[in-house]
Amino acid sequence: MTEDEYHSDLEIVKKENEPNYISVEIFEEVNRNDSIIKNFRSVINNKNRATSSNLYLMLLNKPFPDFKFQDLNNNWYAKSRFLGKPTVVCFIHPKFQPSRKEIKKLNALNKNNQYHVVAFIVNSEANKSSFNKIEFPILKDTADWSKSNHFHVVPRYMLMNENGVITYFFPEFPDSKTTFRPIREQTKEIFNFLSN
């Protein structure tokens, strides 16, 4: 698709969804062969057609919801504790748990003074056997909060910037062979750190 074709199609989407159309934003680049594909989200405010599987996209570039939960050692953590540095947020439930390799990289990122990492257990049935390897906070009893904010259906990882705003959803854990690359410089730095 050429840039002109893209803008033409976008105008059709706008007209078809007026007055509910809100915005469109490119949020990552995908490298395929000699091409760069830009993925974008368009936000259409239509409550009758919204589904839980895509509602989390509405959170992009919005403040991460406030929270106050205890970790597995009963220490309290609130959103304010993670402000000032970019934070990789991990959501743990039975089908999606960080692998040993992912835990090792997330631990390394957390030890870096420029970043935070935090995990939310969104389903109490998650296998806790790997938790002893995790060196960053794992917050418990978050299921109701996660569901009310549509985090029970989000990708496993997202990025909250230093101001507490959600800036990126990782389609999968970064890997050196991954063909997609985020656009924002800050996100690229974290992506590269985790993929190496």
PDB file of C-alpha atoms in Angstrom:
ATOM      1  CA  MET A   1       0.000   0.000   0.000  1.00  0.00           C
ATOM      2  CA  THR A   2       1.352   3.420  -0.925  1.00  0.00           C
ATOM      3  CA  GLU A   3       1.146   6.381   1.441  1.00  0.00           C
ATOM      4  CA  ASP A   4      -1.576   7.962  -0.749  1.00  0.00           C
ATOM      5  CA  GLU A   5      -3.625   4.744  -0.646  1.00  0.00           C
ATOM      6  CA  TYR A   6      -3.215   4.585   3.126  1.00  0.00           C
ATOM      7  CA  HIS A   7      -4.512   8.142   3.594  1.00  0.00           C
ATOM      8  CA  SER A   8      -7.372   7.478   1.185  1.00  0.00           C
ATOM      9  CA  ASP A   9      -8.417   4.368   3.138  1.00  0.00           C
ATOM     10  CA  LEU A  10      -8.086   6.272   6.397  1.00  0.00           C
ATOM     11  CA  GLU A  11     -10.496   8.933   5.159  1.00  0.00           C
ATOM     12  CA  ILE A  12     -13.019   6.192   4.368  1.00  0.00           C
ATOM     13  CA  VAL A  13     -12.668   4.823   7.925  1.00  0.00           C
ATOM     14  CA  LYS A  14     -13.222   8.310   9.317  1.00  0.00           C
ATOM     15  CA  LYS A  15     -16.348   8.917   7.216  1.00  0.00           C
ATOM     16  CA  GLU A  16     -17.817   5.499   7.993  1.00  0.00           C
ATOM     17  CA  ASN A  17     -17.435   6.081  11.720  1.00  0.00           C
ATOM     18  CA  GLU A  18     -18.301   9.746  12.137  1.00  0.00           C
ATOM     19  CA  PRO A  19     -18.869  11.177  14.714  1.00  0.00           C
ATOM     20  CA  ASN A  20     -17.352   8.352  16.753  1.00  0.00           C
ATOM     21  CA  TYR A  21     -13.943   8.398  15.089  1.00  0.00           C
ATOM     22  CA  ILE A  22     -11.301   9.723  17.476  1.00  0.00           C
ATOM     23  CA  SER A  23      -7.749   9.242  16.246  1.00  0.00           C
ATOM     24  CA  VAL A  24      -5.162   7.161  14.475  1.00  0.00           C
ATOM     25  CA  GLU A  25      -1.565   6.684  15.524  1.00  0.00           C
ATOM     26  CA  ILE A  26       1.395   4.682  14.248  1.00  0.00           C
ATOM     27  CA  PHE A  27       2.989   2.790  17.130  1.00  0.00           C
ATOM     28  CA  GLU A  28       5.579   0.412  15.712  1.00  0.00           C
ATOM     29  CA  GLU A  29       7.607  -0.464  12.655  1.00  0.00           C
ATOM     30  CA  VAL A  30       7.902  -3.980  11.283  1.00  0.00           C
ATOM     31  CA  ASN A  31      10.873  -4.894   9.108  1.00  0.00           C
ATOM     32  CA  ARG A  32      10.002  -7.417   6.413  1.00  0.00           C
ATOM     33  CA  ASN A  33      12.597  -8.104   3.741  1.00  0.00           C
ATOM     34  CA  ASP A  34      13.327  -4.683   2.215  1.00  0.00           C
ATOM     35  CA  SER A  35      10.117  -3.064   3.472  1.00  0.00           C
ATOM     36  CA  ILE A  36       9.160  -1.227   6.630  1.00  0.00           C
ATOM     37  CA  ILE A  37       5.562  -1.844   7.668  1.00  0.00           C
ATOM     38  CA  LYS A  38       4.015   0.618  10.074  1.00  0.00           C
ATOM     39  CA  ASN A  39       1.350  -0.747  12.400  1.00  0.00           C
ATOM     40  CA  PHE A  40      -1.210   1.743  13.586  1.00  0.00           C
ATOM     41  CA  ARG A  41      -4.255   1.894  15.766  1.00  0.00           C
ATOM     42  CA  SER A  42      -7.403   3.784  14.939  1.00  0.00           C
ATOM     43  CA  VAL A  43      -9.711   4.576  17.834  1.00  0.00           C
ATOM     44  CA  ILE A  44     -13.427   4.452  17.194  1.00  0.00           C
ATOM     45  CA  ASN A  45     -15.722   5.218  20.088  1.00  0.00           C
ATOM     46  CA  ASN A  46     -18.557   2.775  19.558  1.00  0.00           C
ATOM     47  CA  LYS A  47     -19.695   1.037  22.733  1.00  0.00           C
ATOM     48  CA  ASN A  48     -22.081  -1.242  20.852  1.00  0.00           C
ATOM     49  CA  ARG A  49     -19.239  -2.848  18.867  1.00  0.00           C
ATOM     50  CA  ALA A  50     -16.446  -2.789  21.451  1.00  0.00           C
ATOM     51  CA  THR A  51     -15.209  -6.135  22.730  1.00  0.00           C
ATOM     52  CA  SER A  52     -12.998  -7.005  25.676  1.00  0.00           C
ATOM     53  CA  SER A  53     -10.311  -8.346  23.334  1.00  0.00           C
ATOM     54  CA  ASN A  54      -9.611  -4.942  21.812  1.00  0.00           C
ATOM     55  CA  LEU A  55     -10.585  -2.503  24.541  1.00  0.00           C
ATOM     56  CA  TYR A  56      -7.041  -2.462  25.923  1.00  0.00           C
ATOM     57  CA  LEU A  57      -5.920  -0.595  22.768  1.00  0.00           C
ATOM     58  CA  MET A  58      -7.916   2.354  24.073  1.00  0.00           C
ATOM     59  CA  LEU A  59      -5.361   2.558  26.910  1.00  0.00           C
ATOM     60  CA  LEU A  60      -2.477   3.438  24.590  1.00  0.00           C
ATOM     61  CA  ASN A  61      -1.131   6.911  25.434  1.00  0.00           C
ATOM     62  CA  LYS A  62      -3.435   7.076  28.454  1.00  0.00           C
ATOM     63  CA  PRO A  63      -2.351   7.119  32.125  1.00  0.00           C
ATOM     64  CA  PHE A  64      -1.750   3.687  33.614  1.00  0.00           C
ATOM     65  CA  PRO A  65      -4.564   3.148  36.151  1.00  0.00           C
ATOM     66  CA  ASP A  66      -3.747   3.904  39.775  1.00  0.00           C
ATOM     67  CA  PHE A  67      -3.138   0.918  41.988  1.00  0.00           C
ATOM     68  CA  LYS A  68      -1.979  -0.104  45.444  1.00  0.00           C
ATOM     69  CA  PHE A  69      -1.203  -3.793  45.991  1.00  0.00           C
ATOM     70  CA  GLN A  70       1.013  -5.999  48.107  1.00  0.00           C
ATOM     71  CA  ASP A  71       3.774  -8.113  46.648  1.00  0.00           C
ATOM     72  CA  LEU A  72       4.441 -11.746  47.602  1.00  0.00           C
ATOM     73  CA  ASN A  73       6.403 -10.522  50.640  1.00  0.00           C
ATOM     74  CA  ASN A  74       3.467  -8.309  51.730  1.00  0.00           C
ATOM     75  CA  ASN A  75       5.247  -5.048  50.870  1.00  0.00           C
ATOM     76  CA  TRP A  76       2.915  -2.361  49.518  1.00  0.00           C
ATOM     77  CA  TYR A  77       3.432  -0.878  46.047  1.00  0.00           C
ATOM     78  CA  ALA A  78       1.540   1.971  44.398  1.00  0.00           C
ATOM     79  CA  LYS A  79       1.804   3.465  40.931  1.00  0.00           C
ATOM     80  CA  SER A  80       3.667   6.478  42.352  1.00  0.00           C
ATOM     81  CA  ARG A  81       6.568   4.220  43.295  1.00  0.00           C
ATOM     82  CA  PHE A  82       7.272   3.530  39.619  1.00  0.00           C
ATOM     83  CA  LEU A  83       7.130   7.095  38.341  1.00  0.00           C
ATOM     84  CA  GLY A  84      10.326   8.835  37.239  1.00  0.00           C
ATOM     85  CA  LYS A  85      11.614   5.881  35.193  1.00  0.00           C
ATOM     86  CA  PRO A  86      10.172   3.830  32.312  1.00  0.00           C
ATOM     87  CA  THR A  87       8.585   0.642  33.643  1.00  0.00           C
ATOM     88  CA  VAL A  88       8.073  -2.667  31.881  1.00  0.00           C
ATOM     89  CA  VAL A  89       4.813  -4.139  33.163  1.00  0.00           C
ATOM     90  CA  CYS A  90       4.342  -7.906  33.063  1.00  0.00           C
ATOM     91  CA  PHE A  91       0.959  -9.635  33.397  1.00  0.00           C
ATOM     92  CA  ILE A  92       1.051 -13.195  34.714  1.00  0.00           C
ATOM     93  CA  HIS A  93      -1.748 -15.710  34.270  1.00  0.00           C
ATOM     94  CA  PRO A  94      -1.840 -19.478  33.627  1.00  0.00           C
ATOM     95  CA  LYS A  95      -1.448 -19.290  29.839  1.00  0.00           C
ATOM     96  CA  PHE A  96       1.171 -16.552  29.858  1.00  0.00           C
ATOM     97  CA  GLN A  97       4.031 -16.757  32.316  1.00  0.00           C
ATOM     98  CA  PRO A  98       7.542 -15.452  31.783  1.00  0.00           C
ATOM     99  CA  SER A  99      10.049 -18.073  30.712  1.00  0.00           C
ATOM    100  CA  ARG A 100      13.397 -18.500  32.486  1.00  0.00           C
ATOM    101  CA  LYS A 101      15.080 -16.596  29.674  1.00  0.00           C
ATOM    102  CA  GLU A 102      12.566 -13.749  29.922  1.00  0.00           C
ATOM    103  CA  ILE A 103      12.898 -13.626  33.718  1.00  0.00           C
ATOM    104  CA  LYS A 104      16.693 -13.381  33.423  1.00  0.00           C
ATOM    105  CA  LYS A 105      16.443 -10.452  31.002  1.00  0.00           C
ATOM    106  CA  LEU A 106      13.739  -8.687  33.021  1.00  0.00           C
ATOM    107  CA  ASN A 107      15.832  -9.083  36.192  1.00  0.00           C
ATOM    108  CA  ALA A 108      18.794  -7.493  34.386  1.00  0.00           C
ATOM    109  CA  LEU A 109      16.608  -4.621  33.184  1.00  0.00           C
ATOM    110  CA  ASN A 110      15.289  -4.087  36.707  1.00  0.00           C
ATOM    111  CA  LYS A 111      18.849  -3.890  38.071  1.00  0.00           C
ATOM    112  CA  ASN A 112      19.610  -1.136  35.556  1.00  0.00           C
ATOM    113  CA  ASN A 113      19.162   2.206  37.340  1.00  0.00           C
ATOM    114  CA  GLN A 114      17.286   3.657  34.365  1.00  0.00           C
ATOM    115  CA  TYR A 115      14.270   1.309  34.471  1.00  0.00           C
ATOM    116  CA  HIS A 116      11.693  -0.457  36.651  1.00  0.00           C
ATOM    117  CA  VAL A 117       9.981  -3.799  36.141  1.00  0.00           C
ATOM    118  CA  VAL A 118       6.786  -4.906  37.905  1.00  0.00           C
ATOM    119  CA  ALA A 119       4.524  -7.949  37.505  1.00  0.00           C
ATOM    120  CA  PHE A 120       0.812  -8.311  38.201  1.00  0.00           C
ATOM    121  CA  ILE A 121      -0.717 -11.725  38.920  1.00  0.00           C
ATOM    122  CA  VAL A 122      -4.005 -11.356  37.057  1.00  0.00           C
ATOM    123  CA  ASN A 123      -5.120 -14.916  37.763  1.00  0.00           C
ATOM    124  CA  SER A 124      -4.402 -16.708  41.035  1.00  0.00           C
ATOM    125  CA  GLU A 125      -4.133 -20.055  39.201  1.00  0.00           C
ATOM    126  CA  ALA A 126      -0.803 -19.000  37.690  1.00  0.00           C
ATOM    127  CA  ASN A 127       2.017 -21.455  38.358  1.00  0.00           C
ATOM    128  CA  LYS A 128       4.099 -19.950  41.137  1.00  0.00           C
ATOM    129  CA  SER A 129       7.043 -22.344  40.819  1.00  0.00           C
ATOM    130  CA  SER A 130       9.106 -19.859  38.775  1.00  0.00           C
ATOM    131  CA  PHE A 131       8.391 -16.875  41.015  1.00  0.00           C
ATOM    132  CA  ASN A 132      11.444 -17.462  43.237  1.00  0.00           C
ATOM    133  CA  LYS A 133      13.661 -16.580  40.249  1.00  0.00           C
ATOM    134  CA  ILE A 134      11.982 -13.185  39.811  1.00  0.00           C
ATOM    135  CA  GLU A 135      13.844 -10.290  41.428  1.00  0.00           C
ATOM    136  CA  PHE A 136      11.302  -7.540  40.750  1.00  0.00           C
ATOM    137  CA  PRO A 137       7.979  -6.938  42.544  1.00  0.00           C
ATOM    138  CA  ILE A 138       5.180  -9.432  41.850  1.00  0.00           C
ATOM    139  CA  LEU A 139       1.885  -7.902  42.938  1.00  0.00           C
ATOM    140  CA  LYS A 140      -0.904 -10.200  44.117  1.00  0.00           C
ATOM    141  CA  ASP A 141      -4.692  -9.996  44.468  1.00  0.00           C
ATOM    142  CA  THR A 142      -4.963  -7.889  41.312  1.00  0.00           C
ATOM    143  CA  ALA A 143      -7.563  -9.975  39.425  1.00  0.00           C
ATOM    144  CA  ASP A 144     -10.586  -7.668  39.874  1.00  0.00           C
ATOM    145  CA  TRP A 145      -8.544  -4.532  39.180  1.00  0.00           C
ATOM    146  CA  SER A 146      -6.984  -6.160  36.101  1.00  0.00           C
ATOM    147  CA  LYS A 147     -10.354  -7.221  34.719  1.00  0.00           C
ATOM    148  CA  SER A 148     -11.957  -3.805  35.265  1.00  0.00           C
ATOM    149  CA  ASN A 149      -9.072  -2.237  33.309  1.00  0.00           C
ATOM    150  CA  HIS A 150      -9.086  -4.935  30.577  1.00  0.00           C
ATOM    151  CA  PHE A 151      -5.595  -6.085  31.556  1.00  0.00           C
ATOM    152  CA  HIS A 152      -6.731  -9.720  31.664  1.00  0.00           C
ATOM    153  CA  VAL A 153      -6.731  -9.735  27.836  1.00  0.00           C
ATOM    154  CA  VAL A 154      -3.705  -7.548  27.085  1.00  0.00           C
ATOM    155  CA  PRO A 155      -0.413  -8.737  25.651  1.00  0.00           C
ATOM    156  CA  ARG A 156       1.875 -10.070  28.371  1.00  0.00           C
ATOM    157  CA  TYR A 157       4.093  -6.979  28.425  1.00  0.00           C
ATOM    158  CA  MET A 158       3.506  -3.261  28.144  1.00  0.00           C
ATOM    159  CA  LEU A 159       5.570  -0.146  28.728  1.00  0.00           C
ATOM    160  CA  MET A 160       4.649   2.663  31.096  1.00  0.00           C
ATOM    161  CA  ASN A 161       6.784   5.779  30.659  1.00  0.00           C
ATOM    162  CA  GLU A 162       8.311   7.872  33.444  1.00  0.00           C
ATOM    163  CA  ASN A 163       5.122   9.945  33.674  1.00  0.00           C
ATOM    164  CA  GLY A 164       2.895   6.907  34.204  1.00  0.00           C
ATOM    165  CA  VAL A 165       1.505   6.815  30.646  1.00  0.00           C
ATOM    166  CA  ILE A 166       1.089   3.568  28.678  1.00  0.00           C
ATOM    167  CA  THR A 167       3.204   3.999  25.550  1.00  0.00           C
ATOM    168  CA  TYR A 168       3.628   0.511  24.077  1.00  0.00           C
ATOM    169  CA  PHE A 169       2.251  -3.042  24.017  1.00  0.00           C
ATOM    170  CA  PHE A 170       4.847  -5.695  23.219  1.00  0.00           C
ATOM    171  CA  PRO A 171       3.274  -8.147  20.722  1.00  0.00           C
ATOM    172  CA  GLU A 172       5.759 -10.712  22.042  1.00  0.00           C
ATOM    173  CA  PHE A 173       8.875 -10.713  24.190  1.00  0.00           C
ATOM    174  CA  PRO A 174      11.696  -8.936  22.310  1.00  0.00           C
ATOM    175  CA  ASP A 175      14.142 -11.210  20.534  1.00  0.00           C
ATOM    176  CA  SER A 176      17.099 -10.538  18.242  1.00  0.00           C
ATOM    177  CA  LYS A 177      15.239 -12.341  15.435  1.00  0.00           C
ATOM    178  CA  THR A 178      12.025 -10.369  15.884  1.00  0.00           C
ATOM    179  CA  THR A 179      10.965  -8.533  12.739  1.00  0.00           C
ATOM    180  CA  PHE A 180       9.071  -5.707  14.474  1.00  0.00           C
ATOM    181  CA  ARG A 181      10.733  -2.690  16.043  1.00  0.00           C
ATOM    182  CA  PRO A 182       9.098   0.089  18.070  1.00  0.00           C
ATOM    183  CA  ILE A 183       9.379   3.644  16.773  1.00  0.00           C
ATOM    184  CA  ARG A 184       9.933   5.696  19.932  1.00  0.00           C
ATOM    185  CA  GLU A 185      13.601   5.943  20.932  1.00  0.00           C
ATOM    186  CA  GLN A 186      12.932   5.150  24.584  1.00  0.00           C
ATOM    187  CA  THR A 187      10.998   2.019  23.636  1.00  0.00           C
ATOM    188  CA  LYS A 188      13.740   0.992  21.181  1.00  0.00           C
ATOM    189  CA  GLU A 189      16.335   1.186  23.972  1.00  0.00           C
ATOM    190  CA  ILE A 190      14.306  -1.134  26.203  1.00  0.00           C
ATOM    191  CA  PHE A 191      13.508  -3.421  23.270  1.00  0.00           C
ATOM    192  CA  ASN A 192      17.196  -3.714  22.377  1.00  0.00           C
ATOM    193  CA  PHE A 193      18.180  -4.323  26.012  1.00  0.00           C
ATOM    194  CA  LEU A 194      15.703  -7.212  26.310  1.00  0.00           C
ATOM    195  CA  SER A 195      16.406  -8.699  22.881  1.00  0.00           C
ATOM    196  CA  ASN A 196      20.196  -9.004  23.291  1.00  0.00           C
TER     197      ASN A 196
END
